[in-house]
Amino acid sequence: MQTVIEGAHVLTVAGDEYPDGHVVVVGNRIAAVGAGPAPEWARTGRVVDGRGCLLTPGLVNCHHHLYQWVTRGLAVDHTLFEWLTTLYPVWAGIDEDAVRTGASGALATLALSGCTTSTDHHYVFPREGGDVLGAEIRAAAEVGLRFHPTRGSMDLGRSAGGLPPDHVVEDRDTILAACADAVARWHDPSFDSMLRIALAPCSPFSVTGELMRESAQLARELGVRLHTHLAETDDEEEFCAERFGCTPTQYVADLGWTGDDVWFAHTVHLDDAAVKTIGATGTGVSHCPTSNGRLGAGIARVRDLVDAGARVGLGVDGAASNEGTSLLEDVKLATLFARARGGPRAMSVRQAVELGTLGGARVLGREDEIGTIETGKLADLALWRLDDLGHAGIADPVAALVLGAAPPLELLLVNGRPVVEHDRVVTVDTEAVAARCASVQRDLVAKAG
Ligand code: ZN
């Protein structure tokens, strides 16, 4: 299978930019990239006319809760802790079917926003729910995105001083056995892997310190990555101060949770010491500006984290706190939030695209495979149409993409395969998925009473 894209403005995110360039894809790899038309040898397969378009690496989503696609639009004016306590009883009703349906809706929507690789943080495992992690893995294979689901967990219920109700938490032995099983069943460490597993206890207020420590040990034995929520809100800061006598970052650092195999979601509430710790250890961060705005959590110190040496990518977060689930919108908001906080030079439009592509690849430890357009890397590419009403005439195509309205997605290739063509998902029937999602959401809300 061979695809040639030519005539496009190519932003490689590897240092080079070609205003009239080409990219050649052979199989699942990028075989050539450069200025001008494609070489003659490459013109045997499909040739895509990229004139009027910007070609970027596919976007990498570093934080999500896919199942929340079927619990959107609830608790819309609440703080994180109020929102969580409203939603836990709804989430307690999920099963394989709900998760597969929600994941299809969320992943197809992500694809339409230019996303080629997504993580997921799944931490609700109802006893009668069936194989919910397997269900979302099947959905990702159908939609066709590169997928990094995490086996999440909660073991600190309300009766033990945690936030979630007791019936949605699991015991530690069950969790650790399920984590090992998930890695054995699904984790593929190979170069062009479409599926890698990580371990992800949920947050300081829903997980015990023992589970955090043992999850880190297990992940390092198995050679997989670690993920959790950290320092999202004032409430969490107060919870850690009262219960542990320290900041959230100090708390998890003492439990072994720093290093280049760890990434945190949010990190909004960081003091200088926390920024230094995360940066010096090369720990990863998923900045989730839309969700942080939706829940009024605050604005993360992204510029400071990048300057300190942290690996920073972007995440949409669960659809219950980001109903739009557009990763491109988070590229824009990352730019606006950084400038609102740190002034006009705090983030350039090209730095924002880098966070959404190469930054995310670094967070997931895949910077040798994805995140830039370079010969030998995997063919995860987004071709954006910029000659339409909303964008024609904007001099800088990268500014048009980041600061303009979300443009039509002409083509999205994942591992060399088309997932979106002419702004439509070609792998699943999105109308059927939408109808199914609405029906599942009605049932879940009715069940929660
Ligand atoms: Zn989250």
CSV table of C-alpha atoms and ligand atoms in Angstrom, one decimal:
chain,number,residue,atom,x,y,z
A,1,MET,CA,0.0,0.0,0.0
A,2,GLN,CA,1.5,3.3,-1.1
A,3,THR,CA,0.2,6.9,-0.7
A,4,VAL,CA,1.8,10.1,-1.9
A,5,ILE,CA,0.6,13.5,-0.6
A,6,GLU,CA,2.0,16.5,-2.5
A,7,GLY,CA,1.4,20.2,-2.9
A,8,ALA,CA,0.7,20.6,0.8
A,9,HIS,CA,2.4,22.8,3.3
A,10,VAL,CA,4.3,20.2,5.3
A,11,LEU,CA,5.1,21.0,9.0
A,12,THR,CA,7.4,18.1,10.0
A,13,VAL,CA,7.8,19.2,13.7
A,14,ALA,CA,11.3,17.9,13.3
A,15,GLY,CA,12.7,21.3,12.4
A,16,ASP,CA,11.9,21.5,8.7
A,17,GLU,CA,8.9,23.0,7.1
A,18,TYR,CA,8.1,22.8,3.3
A,19,PRO,CA,5.6,25.3,2.0
A,20,ASP,CA,5.0,23.1,-1.1
A,21,GLY,CA,6.2,19.7,-0.1
A,22,HIS,CA,5.5,16.0,-0.4
A,23,VAL,CA,5.3,12.9,1.8
A,24,VAL,CA,5.5,9.3,0.6
A,25,VAL,CA,4.0,6.5,2.6
A,26,VAL,CA,4.9,2.9,1.9
A,27,GLY,CA,3.0,0.4,4.1
A,28,ASN,CA,2.9,1.8,7.6
A,29,ARG,CA,6.1,3.9,7.3
A,30,ILE,CA,7.0,7.4,6.0
A,31,ALA,CA,9.4,6.6,3.0
A,32,ALA,CA,10.2,10.1,1.9
A,33,VAL,CA,9.5,13.7,2.9
A,34,GLY,CA,10.8,16.9,1.2
A,35,ALA,CA,10.2,20.0,-0.9
A,36,GLY,CA,8.4,20.0,-4.2
A,37,PRO,CA,6.7,17.1,-6.0
A,38,ALA,CA,7.2,13.5,-4.9
A,39,PRO,CA,10.0,11.6,-6.7
A,40,GLU,CA,9.0,9.6,-9.8
A,41,TRP,CA,9.6,6.2,-8.2
A,42,ALA,CA,6.8,7.0,-5.7
A,43,ARG,CA,4.1,7.7,-8.1
A,44,THR,CA,2.8,4.2,-8.5
A,45,GLY,CA,0.2,4.2,-5.7
A,46,ARG,CA,-2.5,6.7,-4.6
A,47,VAL,CA,-1.6,10.3,-5.2
A,48,VAL,CA,-3.4,12.9,-2.9
A,49,ASP,CA,-3.5,16.5,-4.1
A,50,GLY,CA,-2.6,18.4,-1.0
A,51,ARG,CA,-2.8,21.9,-2.5
A,52,GLY,CA,-4.6,24.3,-0.1
A,53,CYS,CA,-3.8,21.9,2.8
A,54,LEU,CA,-1.4,21.7,5.8
A,55,LEU,CA,0.1,18.3,6.6
A,56,THR,CA,1.1,17.7,10.2
A,57,PRO,CA,1.9,14.6,12.3
A,58,GLY,CA,-1.2,13.1,13.8
A,59,LEU,CA,-2.1,14.5,17.2
A,60,VAL,CA,-1.4,12.3,20.3
A,61,ASN,CA,-4.0,12.3,23.1
A,62,CYS,CA,-2.4,11.7,26.5
A,63,HIS,CA,-5.5,11.6,28.8
A,64,HIS,CA,-9.0,10.4,28.4
A,65,HIS,CA,-11.9,8.4,30.0
A,66,LEU,CA,-13.6,7.0,26.9
A,67,TYR,CA,-16.6,5.5,28.7
A,68,GLN,CA,-17.6,9.1,29.8
A,69,TRP,CA,-18.8,9.7,26.2
A,70,VAL,CA,-22.1,8.1,27.3
A,71,THR,CA,-22.3,10.3,30.5
A,72,ARG,CA,-21.9,13.8,28.9
A,73,GLY,CA,-23.6,17.0,29.8
A,74,LEU,CA,-24.2,16.1,33.5
A,75,ALA,CA,-23.3,18.2,36.5
A,76,VAL,CA,-22.4,21.0,34.2
A,77,ASP,CA,-21.8,23.8,36.7
A,78,HIS,CA,-20.0,21.8,39.4
A,79,THR,CA,-16.5,21.6,41.0
A,80,LEU,CA,-14.5,18.4,40.4
A,81,PHE,CA,-15.5,16.8,43.8
A,82,GLU,CA,-19.2,17.7,43.3
A,83,TRP,CA,-19.1,16.5,39.7
A,84,LEU,CA,-17.5,13.2,40.7
A,85,THR,CA,-19.9,12.5,43.5
A,86,THR,CA,-22.8,13.2,41.1
A,87,LEU,CA,-21.4,10.9,38.4
A,88,TYR,CA,-20.0,7.9,40.4
A,89,PRO,CA,-23.5,6.4,40.7
A,90,VAL,CA,-24.1,6.7,37.0
A,91,TRP,CA,-20.7,5.3,36.2
A,92,ALA,CA,-21.4,2.3,38.5
A,93,GLY,CA,-23.9,1.1,35.9
A,94,ILE,CA,-21.5,0.7,33.0
A,95,ASP,CA,-20.8,-2.6,31.3
A,96,GLU,CA,-19.0,-4.0,28.3
A,97,ASP,CA,-21.7,-2.8,25.9
A,98,ALA,CA,-21.8,0.8,27.3
A,99,VAL,CA,-18.0,1.0,27.3
A,100,ARG,CA,-17.6,-0.3,23.7
A,101,THR,CA,-20.3,2.1,22.5
A,102,GLY,CA,-18.9,5.1,24.3
A,103,ALA,CA,-15.4,4.3,23.2
A,104,SER,CA,-16.5,4.1,19.6
A,105,GLY,CA,-18.2,7.5,19.8
A,106,ALA,CA,-15.2,9.2,21.6
A,107,LEU,CA,-12.5,7.6,19.4
A,108,ALA,CA,-14.3,8.5,16.1
A,109,THR,CA,-14.7,12.1,17.4
A,110,LEU,CA,-11.0,12.2,18.3
A,111,ALA,CA,-10.1,11.0,14.8
A,112,LEU,CA,-12.1,13.9,13.3
A,113,SER,CA,-10.0,16.3,15.4
A,114,GLY,CA,-6.8,14.9,13.9
A,115,CYS,CA,-5.9,12.4,16.6
A,116,THR,CA,-4.0,9.3,15.6
A,117,THR,CA,-2.9,7.9,19.0
A,118,SER,CA,-5.0,8.0,22.1
A,119,THR,CA,-4.5,6.8,25.7
A,120,ASP,CA,-7.4,5.9,27.9
A,121,HIS,CA,-7.6,5.9,31.7
A,122,HIS,CA,-10.3,3.4,32.7
A,123,TYR,CA,-10.8,3.0,36.4
A,124,VAL,CA,-14.5,1.9,36.9
A,125,PHE,CA,-14.8,-1.9,36.9
A,126,PRO,CA,-18.3,-2.9,38.1
A,127,ARG,CA,-18.5,-6.5,39.4
A,128,GLU,CA,-21.2,-7.4,36.9
A,129,GLY,CA,-19.7,-5.2,34.1
A,130,GLY,CA,-17.8,-8.0,32.2
A,131,ASP,CA,-14.6,-7.3,30.3
A,132,VAL,CA,-14.8,-3.5,30.0
A,133,LEU,CA,-11.1,-3.0,29.1
A,134,GLY,CA,-11.4,-5.6,26.3
A,135,ALA,CA,-14.5,-3.8,25.1
A,136,GLU,CA,-12.7,-0.5,24.6
A,137,ILE,CA,-9.7,-2.3,23.0
A,138,ARG,CA,-12.1,-3.8,20.4
A,139,ALA,CA,-13.6,-0.3,19.8
A,140,ALA,CA,-10.2,1.2,19.1
A,141,ALA,CA,-9.3,-1.6,16.7
A,142,GLU,CA,-12.6,-0.9,14.8
A,143,VAL,CA,-12.1,2.9,14.6
A,144,GLY,CA,-8.4,2.3,13.7
A,145,LEU,CA,-6.5,4.5,16.2
A,146,ARG,CA,-3.2,3.6,17.8
A,147,PHE,CA,-4.2,2.9,21.4
A,148,HIS,CA,-2.6,3.1,24.8
A,149,PRO,CA,-5.3,2.1,27.3
A,150,THR,CA,-4.4,1.9,31.0
A,151,ARG,CA,-5.7,-0.5,33.6
A,152,GLY,CA,-7.0,2.0,36.1
A,153,SER,CA,-8.1,1.4,39.7
A,154,MET,CA,-9.7,2.7,42.9
A,155,ASP,CA,-9.3,1.0,46.3
A,156,LEU,CA,-10.1,3.9,48.7
A,157,GLY,CA,-13.8,4.0,49.2
A,158,ARG,CA,-15.8,6.5,51.3
A,159,SER,CA,-15.8,4.4,54.4
A,160,ALA,CA,-12.0,4.5,54.4
A,161,GLY,CA,-11.9,8.3,53.9
A,162,GLY,CA,-11.8,8.4,50.1
A,163,LEU,CA,-14.2,10.1,47.7
A,164,PRO,CA,-15.8,7.3,45.7
A,165,PRO,CA,-18.7,5.2,47.1
A,166,ASP,CA,-17.5,1.8,48.4
A,167,HIS,CA,-19.4,-0.2,45.7
A,168,VAL,CA,-17.3,1.3,42.8
A,169,VAL,CA,-13.9,0.4,44.4
A,170,GLU,CA,-12.0,-2.9,44.2
A,171,ASP,CA,-9.6,-4.6,46.6
A,172,ARG,CA,-5.9,-4.4,46.0
A,173,ASP,CA,-5.2,-8.1,45.2
A,174,THR,CA,-8.0,-8.1,42.6
A,175,ILE,CA,-6.6,-4.9,41.0
A,176,LEU,CA,-2.9,-6.1,40.9
A,177,ALA,CA,-3.9,-9.4,39.4
A,178,ALA,CA,-6.1,-7.7,36.8
A,179,CYS,CA,-3.2,-5.3,35.9
A,180,ALA,CA,-0.8,-8.2,35.3
A,181,ASP,CA,-3.4,-10.0,33.3
A,182,ALA,CA,-4.1,-7.0,31.1
A,183,VAL,CA,-0.4,-6.6,30.3
A,184,ALA,CA,0.0,-10.3,29.5
A,185,ARG,CA,-3.1,-10.3,27.3
A,186,TRP,CA,-2.7,-7.1,25.3
A,187,HIS,CA,0.6,-5.2,25.7
A,188,ASP,CA,2.6,-5.1,22.5
A,189,PRO,CA,6.1,-3.5,23.0
A,190,SER,CA,7.1,-3.8,19.3
A,191,PHE,CA,8.2,-0.8,17.2
A,192,ASP,CA,5.0,-0.2,15.3
A,193,SER,CA,2.7,-1.4,18.1
A,194,MET,CA,-1.0,-0.4,17.8
A,195,LEU,CA,-1.7,-1.4,21.5
A,196,ARG,CA,0.3,-0.8,24.7
A,197,ILE,CA,-1.0,-1.1,28.2
A,198,ALA,CA,0.0,1.1,31.2
A,199,LEU,CA,-1.1,0.9,34.9
A,200,ALA,CA,-3.1,3.8,36.3
A,201,PRO,CA,-4.4,4.1,39.9
A,202,CYS,CA,-6.9,6.9,39.7
A,203,SER,CA,-5.9,9.8,42.1
A,204,PRO,CA,-4.7,10.5,45.7
A,205,PHE,CA,-8.3,10.8,47.0
A,206,SER,CA,-9.5,7.4,45.5
A,207,VAL,CA,-6.5,5.2,45.9
A,208,THR,CA,-4.4,4.0,48.9
A,209,GLY,CA,-0.7,4.7,49.1
A,210,GLU,CA,-0.1,0.9,49.2
A,211,LEU,CA,-1.8,0.5,45.8
A,212,MET,CA,0.3,3.4,44.4
A,213,ARG,CA,3.5,1.8,45.6
A,214,GLU,CA,2.7,-1.7,44.5
A,215,SER,CA,1.4,-0.5,41.1
A,216,ALA,CA,4.7,1.2,40.5
A,217,GLN,CA,6.6,-1.9,41.4
A,218,LEU,CA,4.5,-4.1,39.2
A,219,ALA,CA,4.7,-1.7,36.2
A,220,ARG,CA,8.5,-1.7,36.5
A,221,GLU,CA,8.7,-5.5,36.7
A,222,LEU,CA,6.5,-5.7,33.6
A,223,GLY,CA,8.1,-2.9,31.7
A,224,VAL,CA,5.0,-0.8,31.2
A,225,ARG,CA,4.3,2.9,32.0
A,226,LEU,CA,2.5,4.5,34.9
A,227,HIS,CA,-0.2,7.1,34.8
A,228,THR,CA,-2.4,8.9,37.4
A,229,HIS,CA,-4.3,12.2,38.0
A,230,LEU,CA,-2.3,14.7,40.0
A,231,ALA,CA,-2.7,18.2,41.5
A,232,GLU,CA,-5.9,18.9,39.6
A,233,THR,CA,-7.8,21.1,42.1
A,234,ASP,CA,-7.6,23.1,45.3
A,235,ASP,CA,-9.8,20.3,46.9
A,236,GLU,CA,-7.1,17.7,46.2
A,237,GLU,CA,-4.4,20.0,47.6
A,238,GLU,CA,-6.4,20.3,50.8
A,239,PHE,CA,-7.1,16.6,50.9
A,240,CYS,CA,-3.3,15.8,50.6
A,241,ALA,CA,-2.3,18.5,53.2
A,242,GLU,CA,-4.8,17.2,55.7
A,243,ARG,CA,-4.3,13.5,55.2
A,244,PHE,CA,-0.6,13.3,54.3
A,245,GLY,CA,0.8,16.6,55.5
A,246,CYS,CA,2.4,17.5,52.1
A,247,THR,CA,1.6,18.5,48.5
A,248,PRO,CA,0.2,16.0,46.0
A,249,THR,CA,3.5,15.9,44.1
A,250,GLN,CA,5.6,15.3,47.3
A,251,TYR,CA,3.1,12.5,48.2
A,252,VAL,CA,3.4,10.6,44.9
A,253,ALA,CA,7.2,11.3,44.6
A,254,ASP,CA,7.7,9.5,48.0
A,255,LEU,CA,5.7,6.6,46.6
A,256,GLY,CA,8.1,6.1,43.7
A,257,TRP,CA,6.0,8.0,41.2
A,258,THR,CA,8.5,10.1,39.3
A,259,GLY,CA,10.7,9.3,36.3
A,260,ASP,CA,10.5,9.0,32.5
A,261,ASP,CA,8.1,6.0,32.7
A,262,VAL,CA,5.5,8.1,34.6
A,263,TRP,CA,3.0,10.7,33.3
A,264,PHE,CA,0.5,12.7,35.3
A,265,ALA,CA,-2.8,14.2,34.1
A,266,HIS,CA,-3.4,17.9,34.9
A,267,THR,CA,-0.7,19.1,37.4
A,268,VAL,CA,-2.6,22.4,37.7
A,269,HIS,CA,-1.7,23.2,41.3
A,270,LEU,CA,2.1,23.0,41.5
A,271,ASP,CA,4.5,25.0,43.7
A,272,ASP,CA,8.0,25.8,42.5
A,273,ALA,CA,9.4,22.7,44.2
A,274,ALA,CA,6.9,20.4,42.4
A,275,VAL,CA,7.7,22.0,39.0
A,276,LYS,CA,11.4,21.3,39.8
A,277,THR,CA,10.8,17.7,40.8
A,278,ILE,CA,8.7,16.9,37.7
A,279,GLY,CA,11.2,18.6,35.4
A,280,ALA,CA,14.4,17.2,37.0
A,281,THR,CA,13.0,13.6,36.8
A,282,GLY,CA,11.8,13.9,33.2
A,283,THR,CA,8.3,13.0,34.3
A,284,GLY,CA,5.5,13.4,31.8
A,285,VAL,CA,2.5,15.6,32.0
A,286,SER,CA,-0.8,15.6,30.1
A,287,HIS,CA,-2.0,19.2,30.0
A,288,CYS,CA,-5.9,19.2,29.7
A,289,PRO,CA,-6.9,22.9,29.2
A,290,THR,CA,-10.5,22.3,28.2
A,291,SER,CA,-11.3,20.1,31.1
A,292,ASN,CA,-9.5,22.4,33.5
A,293,GLY,CA,-11.6,25.3,32.2
A,294,ARG,CA,-14.8,23.2,32.3
A,295,LEU,CA,-14.3,22.3,36.0
A,296,GLY,CA,-12.8,25.6,36.9
A,297,ALA,CA,-9.6,23.8,38.1
A,298,GLY,CA,-7.2,26.6,37.1
A,299,ILE,CA,-4.4,27.0,34.5
A,300,ALA,CA,-1.4,24.7,34.5
A,301,ARG,CA,2.2,26.1,34.5
A,302,VAL,CA,3.0,24.6,31.2
A,303,ARG,CA,5.7,27.0,30.2
A,304,ASP,CA,7.5,26.5,33.5
A,305,LEU,CA,7.1,22.7,33.2
A,306,VAL,CA,8.6,22.7,29.7
A,307,ASP,CA,11.5,24.9,30.7
A,308,ALA,CA,12.1,22.7,33.8
A,309,GLY,CA,12.6,19.6,31.5
A,310,ALA,CA,9.2,17.9,31.9
A,311,ARG,CA,7.9,16.0,29.0
A,312,VAL,CA,4.5,17.7,28.2
A,313,GLY,CA,1.7,16.5,25.9
A,314,LEU,CA,-2.0,17.3,25.6
A,315,GLY,CA,-5.1,15.5,26.7
A,316,VAL,CA,-8.8,16.1,26.1
A,317,ASP,CA,-9.7,14.3,29.4
A,318,GLY,CA,-13.0,12.4,29.8
A,319,ALA,CA,-16.0,13.6,27.7
A,320,ALA,CA,-18.0,14.2,30.9
A,321,SER,CA,-15.7,17.2,31.5
A,322,ASN,CA,-15.0,18.0,27.8
A,323,GLU,CA,-18.2,17.4,25.8
A,324,GLY,CA,-16.5,18.4,22.6
A,325,THR,CA,-13.5,16.0,22.8
A,326,SER,CA,-11.6,17.9,20.1
A,327,LEU,CA,-7.8,17.5,20.6
A,328,LEU,CA,-7.2,20.3,18.1
A,329,GLU,CA,-9.2,22.6,20.3
A,330,ASP,CA,-6.9,21.7,23.1
A,331,VAL,CA,-3.9,22.7,21.0
A,332,LYS,CA,-5.6,26.1,20.6
A,333,LEU,CA,-6.6,26.4,24.3
A,334,ALA,CA,-3.0,25.4,25.3
A,335,THR,CA,-1.8,28.4,23.3
A,336,LEU,CA,-4.4,30.8,24.7
A,337,PHE,CA,-4.1,29.6,28.4
A,338,ALA,CA,-0.3,29.8,28.2
A,339,ARG,CA,-0.5,33.4,26.9
A,340,ALA,CA,-3.3,34.4,29.3
A,341,ARG,CA,-1.0,33.2,32.1
A,342,GLY,CA,2.5,34.1,30.9
A,343,GLY,CA,2.1,36.8,28.3
A,344,PRO,CA,2.2,36.9,24.5
A,345,ARG,CA,5.4,35.0,24.1
A,346,ALA,CA,4.6,32.2,26.5
A,347,MET,CA,3.7,29.8,23.6
A,348,SER,CA,4.0,30.1,19.9
A,349,VAL,CA,1.6,28.4,17.5
A,350,ARG,CA,4.4,26.0,16.4
A,351,GLN,CA,5.2,25.1,20.0
A,352,ALA,CA,1.6,24.3,20.6
A,353,VAL,CA,1.5,21.9,17.6
A,354,GLU,CA,4.7,20.4,19.0
A,355,LEU,CA,3.0,19.7,22.4
A,356,GLY,CA,0.1,18.0,20.6
A,357,THR,CA,2.3,15.8,18.5
A,358,LEU,CA,6.0,15.2,19.5
A,359,GLY,CA,5.2,16.2,23.1
A,360,GLY,CA,2.6,13.5,23.4
A,361,ALA,CA,4.8,11.0,21.7
A,362,ARG,CA,7.5,11.7,24.3
A,363,VAL,CA,5.0,11.3,27.2
A,364,LEU,CA,4.2,7.9,25.9
A,365,GLY,CA,7.8,6.9,25.2
A,366,ARG,CA,7.2,6.7,21.4
A,367,GLU,CA,9.2,9.7,20.1
A,368,ASP,CA,11.3,7.4,17.9
A,369,GLU,CA,8.1,6.1,16.2
A,370,ILE,CA,5.6,8.9,16.0
A,371,GLY,CA,5.1,12.6,16.6
A,372,THR,CA,7.1,14.0,13.6
A,373,ILE,CA,7.1,13.6,9.9
A,374,GLU,CA,10.5,11.9,9.2
A,375,THR,CA,11.7,9.1,7.0
A,376,GLY,CA,11.4,5.8,8.8
A,377,LYS,CA,8.8,6.9,11.3
A,378,LEU,CA,5.2,5.5,11.3
A,379,ALA,CA,2.7,7.0,8.9
A,380,ASP,CA,0.4,8.8,11.4
A,381,LEU,CA,-0.6,12.0,9.5
A,382,ALA,CA,-3.3,14.7,9.4
A,383,LEU,CA,-4.0,16.7,6.3
A,384,TRP,CA,-6.0,19.8,7.1
A,385,ARG,CA,-7.9,21.8,4.5
A,386,LEU,CA,-7.2,25.5,4.8
A,387,ASP,CA,-8.6,26.9,1.5
A,388,ASP,CA,-12.1,27.1,2.8
A,389,LEU,CA,-14.2,30.1,3.9
A,390,GLY,CA,-12.9,30.0,7.5
A,391,HIS,CA,-9.2,29.9,6.6
A,392,ALA,CA,-8.4,31.1,3.0
A,393,GLY,CA,-6.2,34.1,3.1
A,394,ILE,CA,-4.6,33.5,6.6
A,395,ALA,CA,-1.0,34.0,5.7
A,396,ASP,CA,0.6,31.4,8.0
A,397,PRO,CA,-1.1,28.0,7.7
A,398,VAL,CA,0.1,26.9,11.2
A,399,ALA,CA,-1.6,30.0,12.7
A,400,ALA,CA,-4.7,29.2,10.6
A,401,LEU,CA,-4.8,25.7,12.1
A,402,VAL,CA,-4.1,26.7,15.7
A,403,LEU,CA,-5.9,30.1,16.0
A,404,GLY,CA,-8.6,29.7,13.4
A,405,ALA,CA,-11.8,27.6,13.6
A,406,ALA,CA,-11.3,23.8,13.4
A,407,PRO,CA,-10.7,23.2,9.7
A,408,PRO,CA,-12.1,20.2,7.7
A,409,LEU,CA,-9.8,17.1,8.0
A,410,GLU,CA,-9.1,16.1,4.4
A,411,LEU,CA,-7.3,12.9,5.3
A,412,LEU,CA,-6.2,11.1,8.5
A,413,LEU,CA,-3.8,8.2,8.1
A,414,VAL,CA,-3.0,5.9,11.1
A,415,ASN,CA,-0.2,3.4,10.5
A,416,GLY,CA,-0.6,4.2,6.8
A,417,ARG,CA,-4.4,3.4,6.7
A,418,PRO,CA,-7.1,6.0,6.1
A,419,VAL,CA,-9.4,6.6,9.1
A,420,VAL,CA,-10.8,9.9,7.9
A,421,GLU,CA,-11.4,11.0,4.3
A,422,HIS,CA,-13.0,14.4,3.3
A,423,ASP,CA,-13.9,15.1,7.0
A,424,ARG,CA,-15.8,11.8,7.4
A,425,VAL,CA,-14.8,8.7,9.4
A,426,VAL,CA,-14.5,5.8,7.0
A,427,THR,CA,-13.9,2.9,9.4
A,428,VAL,CA,-17.2,3.0,11.4
A,429,ASP,CA,-20.8,4.3,10.7
A,430,THR,CA,-20.8,7.5,12.9
A,431,GLU,CA,-24.6,8.0,12.6
A,432,ALA,CA,-25.3,4.5,13.9
A,433,VAL,CA,-22.7,5.0,16.7
A,434,ALA,CA,-24.3,8.3,17.7
A,435,ALA,CA,-27.8,6.8,17.9
A,436,ARG,CA,-26.4,3.9,20.0
A,437,CYS,CA,-24.5,6.3,22.3
A,438,ALA,CA,-27.7,8.4,23.0
A,439,SER,CA,-29.6,5.2,23.8
A,440,VAL,CA,-26.9,3.9,26.2
A,441,GLN,CA,-26.7,7.2,28.0
A,442,ARG,CA,-30.5,7.3,28.5
A,443,ASP,CA,-30.4,3.8,30.0
A,444,LEU,CA,-27.4,4.6,32.3
A,445,VAL,CA,-29.0,7.8,33.7
A,446,ALA,CA,-32.4,6.0,34.2
A,447,LYS,CA,-30.6,3.1,36.0
A,448,ALA,CA,-28.9,5.5,38.4
A,449,GLY,CA,-32.3,6.9,39.3
B,1,ZN,ZN,-9.2,12.5,34.0
